[in-house]
Every structure is written in structure tokens, then in C-alpha cells.
Coordinates of C-alpha atoms in Angstrom, one line a residue:
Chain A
X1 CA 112.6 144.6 114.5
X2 CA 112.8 141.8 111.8
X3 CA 115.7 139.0 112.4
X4 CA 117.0 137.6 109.4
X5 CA 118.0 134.6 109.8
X6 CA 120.2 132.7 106.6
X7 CA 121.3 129.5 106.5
X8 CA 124.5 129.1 105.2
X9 CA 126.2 126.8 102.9
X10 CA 123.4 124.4 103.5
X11 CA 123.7 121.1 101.5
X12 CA 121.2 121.5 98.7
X13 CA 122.7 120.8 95.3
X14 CA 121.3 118.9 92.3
X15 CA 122.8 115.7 91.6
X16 CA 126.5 116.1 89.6
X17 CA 127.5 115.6 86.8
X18 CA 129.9 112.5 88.3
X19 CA 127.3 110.4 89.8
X20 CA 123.9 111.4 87.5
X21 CA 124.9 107.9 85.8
X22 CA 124.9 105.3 89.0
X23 CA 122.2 102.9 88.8
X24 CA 121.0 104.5 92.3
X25 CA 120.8 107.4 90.6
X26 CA 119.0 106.2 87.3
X27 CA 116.8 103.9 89.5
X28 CA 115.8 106.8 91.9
X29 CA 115.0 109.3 89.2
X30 CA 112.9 106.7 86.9
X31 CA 110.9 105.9 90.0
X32 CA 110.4 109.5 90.0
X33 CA 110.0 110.3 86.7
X34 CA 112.9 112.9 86.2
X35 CA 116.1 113.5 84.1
X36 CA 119.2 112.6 86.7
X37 CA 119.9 115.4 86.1
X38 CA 117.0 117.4 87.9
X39 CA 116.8 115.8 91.1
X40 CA 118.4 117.5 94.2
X41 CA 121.0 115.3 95.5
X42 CA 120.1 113.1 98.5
X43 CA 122.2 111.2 101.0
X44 CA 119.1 108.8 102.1
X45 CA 119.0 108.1 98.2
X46 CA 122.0 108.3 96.4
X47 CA 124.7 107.5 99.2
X48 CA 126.0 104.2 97.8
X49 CA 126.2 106.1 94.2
X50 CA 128.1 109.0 96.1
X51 CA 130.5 107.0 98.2
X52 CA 131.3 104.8 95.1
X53 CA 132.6 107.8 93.3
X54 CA 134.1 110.1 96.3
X55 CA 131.4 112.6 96.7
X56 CA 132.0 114.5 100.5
X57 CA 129.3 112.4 102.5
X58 CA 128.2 115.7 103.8
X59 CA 126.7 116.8 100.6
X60 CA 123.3 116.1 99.8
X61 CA 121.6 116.8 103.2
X62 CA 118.4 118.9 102.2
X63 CA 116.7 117.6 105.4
X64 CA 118.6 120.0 107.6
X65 CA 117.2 122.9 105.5
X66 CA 114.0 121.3 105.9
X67 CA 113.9 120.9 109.8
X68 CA 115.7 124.3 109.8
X69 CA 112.8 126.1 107.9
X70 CA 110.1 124.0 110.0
X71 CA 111.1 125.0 112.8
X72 CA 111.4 128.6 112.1
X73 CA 108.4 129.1 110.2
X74 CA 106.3 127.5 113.0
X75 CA 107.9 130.1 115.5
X76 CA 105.9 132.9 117.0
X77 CA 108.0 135.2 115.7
X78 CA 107.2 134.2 111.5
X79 CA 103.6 134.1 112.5
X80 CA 103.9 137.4 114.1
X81 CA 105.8 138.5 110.7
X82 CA 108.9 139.3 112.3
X83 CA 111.2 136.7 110.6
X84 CA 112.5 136.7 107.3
X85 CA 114.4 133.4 106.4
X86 CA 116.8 132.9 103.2
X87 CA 118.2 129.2 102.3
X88 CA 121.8 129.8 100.6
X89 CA 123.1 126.5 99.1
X90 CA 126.4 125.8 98.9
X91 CA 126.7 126.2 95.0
X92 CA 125.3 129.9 95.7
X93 CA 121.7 129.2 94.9
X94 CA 119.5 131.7 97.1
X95 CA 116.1 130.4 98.3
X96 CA 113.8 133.3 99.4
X97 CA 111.1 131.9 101.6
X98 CA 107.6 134.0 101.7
X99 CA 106.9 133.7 105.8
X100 CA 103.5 132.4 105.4
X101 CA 104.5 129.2 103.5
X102 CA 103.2 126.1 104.9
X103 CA 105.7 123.8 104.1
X104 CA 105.3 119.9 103.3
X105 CA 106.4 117.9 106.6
X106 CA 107.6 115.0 104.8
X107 CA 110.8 114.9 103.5
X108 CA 110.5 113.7 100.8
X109 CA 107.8 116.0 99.8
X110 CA 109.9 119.1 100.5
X111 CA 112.6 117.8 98.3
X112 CA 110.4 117.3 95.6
X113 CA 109.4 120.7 96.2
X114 CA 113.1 121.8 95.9
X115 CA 113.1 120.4 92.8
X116 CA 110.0 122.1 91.1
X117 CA 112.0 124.8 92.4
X118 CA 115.1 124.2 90.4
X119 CA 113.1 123.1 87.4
X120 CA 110.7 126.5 87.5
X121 CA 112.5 128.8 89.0
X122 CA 109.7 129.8 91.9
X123 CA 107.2 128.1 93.4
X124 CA 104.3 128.6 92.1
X125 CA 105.3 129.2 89.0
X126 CA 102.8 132.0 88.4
X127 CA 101.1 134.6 90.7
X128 CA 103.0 135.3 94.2
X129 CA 105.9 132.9 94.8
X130 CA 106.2 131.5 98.2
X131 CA 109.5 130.1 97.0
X132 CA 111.8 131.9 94.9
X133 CA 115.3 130.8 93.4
X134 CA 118.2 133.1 92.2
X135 CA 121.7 132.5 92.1
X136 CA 123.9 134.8 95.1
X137 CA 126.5 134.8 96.7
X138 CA 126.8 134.8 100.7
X139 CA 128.4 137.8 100.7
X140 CA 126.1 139.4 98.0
X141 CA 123.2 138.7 100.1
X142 CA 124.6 139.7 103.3
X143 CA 125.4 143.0 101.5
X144 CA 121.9 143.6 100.2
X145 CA 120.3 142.7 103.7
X146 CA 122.2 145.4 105.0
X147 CA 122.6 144.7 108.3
X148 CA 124.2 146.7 111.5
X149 CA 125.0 143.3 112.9
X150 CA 126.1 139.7 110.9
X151 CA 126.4 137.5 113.6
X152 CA 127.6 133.4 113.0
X153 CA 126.5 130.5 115.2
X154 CA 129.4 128.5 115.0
X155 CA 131.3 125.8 117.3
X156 CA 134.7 128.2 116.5
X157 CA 133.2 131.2 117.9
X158 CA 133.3 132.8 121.4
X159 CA 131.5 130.7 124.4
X160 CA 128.5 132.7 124.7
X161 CA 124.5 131.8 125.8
X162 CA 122.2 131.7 122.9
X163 CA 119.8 134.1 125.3
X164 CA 122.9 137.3 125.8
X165 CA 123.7 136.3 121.8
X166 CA 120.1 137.0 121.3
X167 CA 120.1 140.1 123.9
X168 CA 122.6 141.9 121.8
X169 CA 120.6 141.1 118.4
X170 CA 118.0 142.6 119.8
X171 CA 119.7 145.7 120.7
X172 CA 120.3 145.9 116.6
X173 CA 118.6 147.8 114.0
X174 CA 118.7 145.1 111.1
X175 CA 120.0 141.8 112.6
X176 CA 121.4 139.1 110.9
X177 CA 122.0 135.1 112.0
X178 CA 123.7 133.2 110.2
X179 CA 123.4 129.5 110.8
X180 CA 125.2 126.1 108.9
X181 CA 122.6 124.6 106.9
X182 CA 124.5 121.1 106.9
X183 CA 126.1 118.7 109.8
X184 CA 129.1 117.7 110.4
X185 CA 131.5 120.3 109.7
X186 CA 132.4 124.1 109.5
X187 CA 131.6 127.4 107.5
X188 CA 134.3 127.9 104.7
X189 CA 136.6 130.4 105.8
X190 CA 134.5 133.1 103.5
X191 CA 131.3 132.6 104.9
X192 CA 133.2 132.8 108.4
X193 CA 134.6 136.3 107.2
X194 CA 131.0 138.0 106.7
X195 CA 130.2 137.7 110.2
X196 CA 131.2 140.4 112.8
X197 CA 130.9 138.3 115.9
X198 CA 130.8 134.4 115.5
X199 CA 129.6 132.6 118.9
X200 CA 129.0 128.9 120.3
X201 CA 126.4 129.0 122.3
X202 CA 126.9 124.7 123.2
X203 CA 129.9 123.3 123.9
X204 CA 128.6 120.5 121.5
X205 CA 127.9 120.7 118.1
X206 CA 124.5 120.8 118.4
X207 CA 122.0 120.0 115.4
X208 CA 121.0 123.2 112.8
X209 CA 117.7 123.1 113.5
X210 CA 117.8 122.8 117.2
X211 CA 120.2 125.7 116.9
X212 CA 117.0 128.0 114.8
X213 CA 114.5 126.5 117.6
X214 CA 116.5 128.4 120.5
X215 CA 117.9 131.3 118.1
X216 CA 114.1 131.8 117.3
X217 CA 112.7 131.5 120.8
X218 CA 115.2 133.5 122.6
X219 CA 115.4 136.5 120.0
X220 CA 111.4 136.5 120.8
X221 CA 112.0 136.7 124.2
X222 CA 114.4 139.4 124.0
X223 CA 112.3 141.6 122.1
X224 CA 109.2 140.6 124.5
X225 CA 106.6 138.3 122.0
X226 CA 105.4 135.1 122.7
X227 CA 104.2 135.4 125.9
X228 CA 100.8 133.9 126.8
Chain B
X1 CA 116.5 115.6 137.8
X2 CA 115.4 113.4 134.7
X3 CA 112.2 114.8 132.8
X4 CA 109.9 112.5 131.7
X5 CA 108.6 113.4 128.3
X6 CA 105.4 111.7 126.9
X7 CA 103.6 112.4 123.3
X8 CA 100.7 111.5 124.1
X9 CA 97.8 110.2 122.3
X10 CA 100.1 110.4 119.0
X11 CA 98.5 110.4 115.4
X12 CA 100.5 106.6 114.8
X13 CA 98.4 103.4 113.9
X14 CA 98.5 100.5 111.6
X15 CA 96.7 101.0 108.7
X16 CA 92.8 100.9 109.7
X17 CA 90.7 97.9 108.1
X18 CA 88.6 100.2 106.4
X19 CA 90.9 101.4 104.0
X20 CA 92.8 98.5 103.5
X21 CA 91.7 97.7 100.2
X22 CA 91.7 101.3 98.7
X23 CA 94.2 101.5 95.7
X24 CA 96.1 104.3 96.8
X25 CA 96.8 101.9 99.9
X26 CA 97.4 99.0 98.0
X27 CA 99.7 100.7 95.5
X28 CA 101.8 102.1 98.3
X29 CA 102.2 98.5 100.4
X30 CA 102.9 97.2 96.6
X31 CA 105.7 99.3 96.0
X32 CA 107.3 99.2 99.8
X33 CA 106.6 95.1 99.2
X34 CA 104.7 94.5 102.7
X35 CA 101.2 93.6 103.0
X36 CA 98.5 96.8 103.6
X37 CA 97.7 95.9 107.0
X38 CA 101.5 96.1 108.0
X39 CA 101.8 100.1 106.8
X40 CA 101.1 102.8 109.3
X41 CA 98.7 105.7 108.7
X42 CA 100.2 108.1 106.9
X43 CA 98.5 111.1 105.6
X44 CA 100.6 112.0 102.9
X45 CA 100.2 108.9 101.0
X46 CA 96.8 107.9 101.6
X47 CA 95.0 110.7 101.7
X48 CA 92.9 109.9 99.1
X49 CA 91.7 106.7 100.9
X50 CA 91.0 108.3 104.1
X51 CA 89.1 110.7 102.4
X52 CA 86.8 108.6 100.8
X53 CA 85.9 106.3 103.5
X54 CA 85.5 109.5 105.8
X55 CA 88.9 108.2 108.3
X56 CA 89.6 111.3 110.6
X57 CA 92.1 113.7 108.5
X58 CA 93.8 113.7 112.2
X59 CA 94.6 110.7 112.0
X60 CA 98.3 109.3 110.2
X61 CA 100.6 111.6 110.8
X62 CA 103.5 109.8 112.3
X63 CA 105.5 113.1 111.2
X64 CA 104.6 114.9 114.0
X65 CA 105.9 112.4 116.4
X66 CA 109.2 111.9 114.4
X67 CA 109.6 116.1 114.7
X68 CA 108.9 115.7 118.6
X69 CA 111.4 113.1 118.9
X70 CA 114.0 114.5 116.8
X71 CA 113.8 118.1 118.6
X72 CA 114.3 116.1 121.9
X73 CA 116.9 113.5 121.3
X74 CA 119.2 115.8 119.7
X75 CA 118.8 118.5 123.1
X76 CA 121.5 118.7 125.6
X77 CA 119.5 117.7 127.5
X78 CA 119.0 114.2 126.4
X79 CA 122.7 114.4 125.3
X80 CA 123.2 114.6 128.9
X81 CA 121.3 111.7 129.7
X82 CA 118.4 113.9 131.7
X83 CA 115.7 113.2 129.4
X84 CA 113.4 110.0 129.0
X85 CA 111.0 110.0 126.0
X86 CA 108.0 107.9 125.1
X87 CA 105.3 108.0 122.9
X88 CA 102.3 107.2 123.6
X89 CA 99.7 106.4 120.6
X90 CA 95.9 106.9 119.9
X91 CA 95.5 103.0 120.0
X92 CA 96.6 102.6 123.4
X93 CA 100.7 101.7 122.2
X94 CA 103.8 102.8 124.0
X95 CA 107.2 103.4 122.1
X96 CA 110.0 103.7 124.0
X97 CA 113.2 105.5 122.7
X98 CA 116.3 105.1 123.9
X99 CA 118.1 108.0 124.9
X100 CA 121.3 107.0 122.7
X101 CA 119.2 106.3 119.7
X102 CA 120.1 108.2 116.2
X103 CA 117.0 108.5 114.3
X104 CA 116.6 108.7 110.7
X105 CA 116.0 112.3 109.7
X106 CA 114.1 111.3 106.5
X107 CA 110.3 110.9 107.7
X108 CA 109.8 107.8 105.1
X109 CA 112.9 106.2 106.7
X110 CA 110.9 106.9 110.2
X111 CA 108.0 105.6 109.2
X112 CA 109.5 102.5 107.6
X113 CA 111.3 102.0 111.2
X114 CA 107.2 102.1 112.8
X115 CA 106.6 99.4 110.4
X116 CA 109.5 97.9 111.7
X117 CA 108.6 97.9 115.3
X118 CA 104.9 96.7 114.9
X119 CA 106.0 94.0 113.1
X120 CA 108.7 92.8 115.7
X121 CA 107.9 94.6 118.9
X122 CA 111.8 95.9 119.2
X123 CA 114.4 97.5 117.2
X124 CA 116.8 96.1 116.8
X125 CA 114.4 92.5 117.0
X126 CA 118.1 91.0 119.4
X127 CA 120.4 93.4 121.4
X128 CA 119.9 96.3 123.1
X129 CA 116.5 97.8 122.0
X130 CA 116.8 101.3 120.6
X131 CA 112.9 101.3 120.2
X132 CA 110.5 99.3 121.8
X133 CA 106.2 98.4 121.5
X134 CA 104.0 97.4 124.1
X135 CA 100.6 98.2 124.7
X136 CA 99.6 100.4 127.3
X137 CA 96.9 102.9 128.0
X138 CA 98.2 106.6 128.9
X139 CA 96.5 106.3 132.4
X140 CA 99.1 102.9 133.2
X141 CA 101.8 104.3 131.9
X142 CA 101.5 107.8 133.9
X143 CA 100.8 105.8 137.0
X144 CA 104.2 103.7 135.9
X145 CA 106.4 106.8 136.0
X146 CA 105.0 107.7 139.3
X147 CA 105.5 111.2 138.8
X148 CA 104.9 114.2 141.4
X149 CA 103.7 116.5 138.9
X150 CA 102.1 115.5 135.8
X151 CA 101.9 118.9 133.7
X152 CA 99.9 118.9 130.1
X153 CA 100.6 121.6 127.9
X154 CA 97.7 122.8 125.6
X155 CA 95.8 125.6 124.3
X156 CA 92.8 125.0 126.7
X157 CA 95.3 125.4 129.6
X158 CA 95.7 128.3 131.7
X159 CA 97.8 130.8 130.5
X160 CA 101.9 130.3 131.5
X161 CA 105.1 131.1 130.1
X162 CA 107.0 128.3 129.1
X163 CA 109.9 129.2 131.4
X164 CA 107.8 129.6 134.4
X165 CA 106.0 126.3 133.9
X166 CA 110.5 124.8 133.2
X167 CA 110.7 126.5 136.5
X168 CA 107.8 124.9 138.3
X169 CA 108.5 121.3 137.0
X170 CA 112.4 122.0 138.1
X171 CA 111.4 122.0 141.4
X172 CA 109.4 118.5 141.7
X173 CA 111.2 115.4 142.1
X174 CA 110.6 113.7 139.2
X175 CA 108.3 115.5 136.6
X176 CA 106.5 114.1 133.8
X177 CA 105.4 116.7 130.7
X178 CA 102.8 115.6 128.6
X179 CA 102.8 117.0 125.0
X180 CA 99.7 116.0 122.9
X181 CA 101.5 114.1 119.7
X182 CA 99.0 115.2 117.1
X183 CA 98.2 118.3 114.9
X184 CA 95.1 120.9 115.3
X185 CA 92.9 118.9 118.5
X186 CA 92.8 118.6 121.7
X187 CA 93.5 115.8 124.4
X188 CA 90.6 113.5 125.2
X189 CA 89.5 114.1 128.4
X190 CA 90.8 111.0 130.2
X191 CA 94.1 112.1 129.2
X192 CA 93.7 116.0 130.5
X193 CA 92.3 114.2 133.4
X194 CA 95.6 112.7 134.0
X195 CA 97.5 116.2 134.5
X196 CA 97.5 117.5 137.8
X197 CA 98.0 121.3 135.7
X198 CA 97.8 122.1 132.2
X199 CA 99.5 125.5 130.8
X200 CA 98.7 127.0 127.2
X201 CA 102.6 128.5 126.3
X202 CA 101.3 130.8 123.7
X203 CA 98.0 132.4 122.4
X204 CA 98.1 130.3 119.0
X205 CA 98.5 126.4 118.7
X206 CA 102.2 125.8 118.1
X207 CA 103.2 123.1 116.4
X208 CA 104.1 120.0 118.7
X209 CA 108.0 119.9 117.7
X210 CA 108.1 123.4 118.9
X211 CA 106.7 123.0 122.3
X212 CA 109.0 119.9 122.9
X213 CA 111.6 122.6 121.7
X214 CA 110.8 125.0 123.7
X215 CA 110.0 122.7 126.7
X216 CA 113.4 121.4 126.9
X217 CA 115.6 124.3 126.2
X218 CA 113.6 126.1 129.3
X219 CA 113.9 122.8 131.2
X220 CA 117.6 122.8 130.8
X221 CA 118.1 126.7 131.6
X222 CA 116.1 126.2 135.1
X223 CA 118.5 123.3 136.1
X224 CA 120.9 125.0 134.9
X225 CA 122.6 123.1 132.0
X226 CA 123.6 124.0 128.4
X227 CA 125.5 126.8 128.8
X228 CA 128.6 126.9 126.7

């Protein structure tokens, strides 16, 4: 009864090639000690270099990965070993996340952790990975998962209640969520094509990782965990 | 039907006088230009000082409050205008949040905002104050709300769903939920004395941010908001 759970298209890129030589680039990465070229690309950080040079404000928002996977690795259900969350970026990077990873709480901790990641490949580099990196696909990776059931939270799907949307997942063999890992706007029309059923289950947009929290807790309640 | 939500006794504080002169605390007020005794507590940079001079590895970790606040501003709840937060902190300060407020969702960014608000008591320091400091003991400000049903939520509660305790509070007339703002301890005593009932949710200690979560969503489904 494992829920996968992938967030999609979430805004985690490095830094591109465009922008890698704005002094809030070059300052940031000094003070950090990296190549421009290795640090994930970060709206708190590098917005006046991205606005400068017309890069989508909504790129660079690793935070909303991060609150996403905090949220769900602190859920009953991971600790219970019933969750099994995948980050896909939206330049088709794949992060694999081993459920018992303890992940940093600060920000900008996690992105630093993100980019070890990039850098190495997995995190740790040797002996087992609690982070991984690969490059995939959404619909590559929906196709190995294999589910019975892809189903999109998405403001341009059906009106439905998070608890019946999590009713019917948990009527599934192999479930799969798939959830926006950015803000502000809308799964390409690809990623929107994978899914099988898409649903809103607010009639506002409401943030990603609010939408894990209550994807989370009402799966768990649908398959009866987490009582006291 | 507005629920009172209080983090209580949250891990925030200035800086404590016994580390002030530590180089790791130094270095860090050097680089953010303010003077040591202006920073707040914050584990993951001065760790090292805290652990030599024996400070309470409890203790800085404004983190978990900014988690708290960012699961329950962003609810549909508070969207609504239905919730009221405050944070209450180990040294006997209240921060008050506006409903409307849009907090940074970088932690540093939050954290530089504390350091903000002890230094000028408001935020913005003229206009409408998004955030606000005073001091005031948790007993004071309890009494303050004048609440019908004070509710703690911890592990050394008895044992309650979350949706049954949403469904008990949804039935007093102005209910005040107190969630301990701090990571792997208990309330003091005065403040458990303080709670007319006190539930543990689930068998393990969840993570503050996913008990305010949790707390809400429930709250919302048993007055019947949120639905699409």
C-alpha cells in the first residue's frame, strides 16, 4: 500500500548559462566558494541577476521542494515506510529520496545539499545514498513506477475533496500523486497528459506543500494509520 | 468561529550573553553586519558555541516556528480570515502575525525578519504592523484570549484523534490550541497547567509544522470549510 508521491516540474535548476556572470551571481557563489556554474539557482539570491536578464521569476524556487519533502518525510505514513517520494526538476533531473532521510530545516542548508548533489551525483557520495540524482523524464518515471492510478493535484482539474481523492487512491494497487513542485503557475501540458484523473481539491491555489500535508494525512486516514 | 493558535514556549531568543563572544558567533554577526547581541539563537550557525559553553541544544531553533507559521498562514483557513496566530517564546515574548502577512519562505530571510522585530518592536517599524513584540508570559496572554477551551496537544496527553479533538474545539465558542513551538521536549508544567485538556495525535512525536497542519485542515473540515 505504498503512495508515491512526485513532485513535478518543481523549480530546481542550476544557475544558466545567461546569468552565471551577474555580479549577484559572482558575489553569491564567492561567498560560497563555488564555480557559478554549480550553484542551484535561487530566487532569494539571484533575483535582481534574473530579472535583469528575463529569466521566468518562477524559476529558481528550491524551497517549495524543500517544504514539500519536509512535510512529507515527517508524515506518519514515511515513518511507517509507506511513502516513497521522487523530486523531478523541471530540466528532467530525478531526485530519489531514501524515506529515512533527515533533512536539513534551513533553507539554505538543503540547497547546499542540492548542490553536493549535482556536483556528486548522490548524497553520500559512497555507501547507501539517501539522495540520489539521474536524469528522467516525467513520463519515464511515471512509466517505471508502474502505477494502476496517476493522479494530478491541479487547480484545472475536477472540484473534488482531498479526503474522496484520497479514498479512491486508496482503493489502488500502486498509487501515484503527482503534485507541482513550484508556485505560481501550471503543469506543462505533458506532465498534465500523464495523469488519468487531475483534481482541485481548493478552489484556491493553495501552497505545494500544504497540498503534500493534507495529500499525506488524508491518504493515511484512508488506509486507517495514524491513529493514536 | 476563529481558532486561536499559540506556539507556545517557542525555541526563539536573542543571542544568550554567554556565547556572545564565541567566534562562530562573532563571525556570523560580522558577516550579517549587526552587533552579536542583536542575532537570535540559531542552531545551525552556532552550534559550535552552544556546544561548548554547554547552552541547551533545544534551544535556537527559530525554524520550527517559521514551519508552524508558514503551514498556518498559507491554510484556508487563515485565507479565510478564521485563524489568529501568535507565538509565544521561551523568554516570556509574544509575536503577533497578521493574518494577511506573506512570509519569507527562506528560513535565513525569517530569521533576519526576528532580528528585525527585536530591534524595533514592529514590522513594518510605521504602518500597519504585519508582526509585532511585546512581552508577555503564556499564562497573560491565555487569560487575554479568554478562551472556553484551552486544548494542548502533546505526547504526554491522552490519546485523541486529531479530527475528534477539530471536532471537540468546533463546538466551543472561541477555542484556543496550544502547540509547543520547539523540537524533541515537553511543555513546562505551568504551561500544561494552562490547558484545560491535552491530546497526544499520534503514538510518535510529530514534528510541530505537522500538527499545526494537521490541526487546521481538521479544524476547517469540522466547520465545514475548504471544500472545493
Amino acid at each position: 500500500l505504498v503512495l508515491t508521491l512526485v513532485l513535478a516540474e518543481s523549480s530546481i535548476e542550476l544557475v544558466p548559462r545567461e546569468i552565471v556572470k551577474h555580479p549577484a551571481v559572482l558575489n553569491w557563489a564567492r561567498r560560497k566558494k563555488k564555480d557559478p556554474g554549480q550553484l542551484i539557482l535561487d530566487q532569494t539570491y539571484h533575483y535582481p541577476a534574473m530579472k535583469k536578464l528575463g529569466v521566468d521569476p518562477q524559476r529558481g524556487r528550491p524551497d517549495i521542494s524543500h517544504l514539500c519533502l519536509l512535510a512529507a518525510l515527517g508524515s506518519p505514513l514515511n515513518l511507517n515506510g509507506e511513502l516513497s517520494c521522487l523530486v523531478h526538476t523541471r530540466d528532467n533531473k530525478l531526485v530519489r529520496v531514501d524515506p529515512k532521510t533527515r533533512l536539513p530545516r534551513n533553507t539554505d542548508r538543503f540547497v547546499a545539499l542540492l548542490e553536493q548533489l549535482y556536483e556528486q551525483g548522490a548524497v553520500p557520495k559512497n555507501g547507501p545514498h539517501l539522495l540520489s540524482l539521474e536524469h528522467a523524464s516525467l513520463g519515464s518515471l511515471v512509466s517505471a513506477v508502474d502505477s494502476d492510478s496517476v493522479v494530478a493535484l491541479t487547480t484545472q482539474g475536477k472540484s473534488m475533496p482531498m479526503h474522496a481523492v484520497a479514498d479512491e487512491l486508496a482503493r489502488r494497487r500502486k498509487p501515484l500523486l503527482l503534485v507541482g513542485g513550484f508556485s505560481g503557475g501550471h503543469f506543462s501540458k505533458q506532465a498534465l497528459g500523464l495523469a488519468k484523473e487531475a483534481y482541485k481539491i481548493d478552489r484556491r491555489g493553495l501552497d505545494a506543500s500544504t497540498v503534500v500535508a493534507r495529500a499525506v494525512y488524508d491518504y493515511e486516514r484512508a488506509i486507517g494509520i495514524g491513529e493514536a
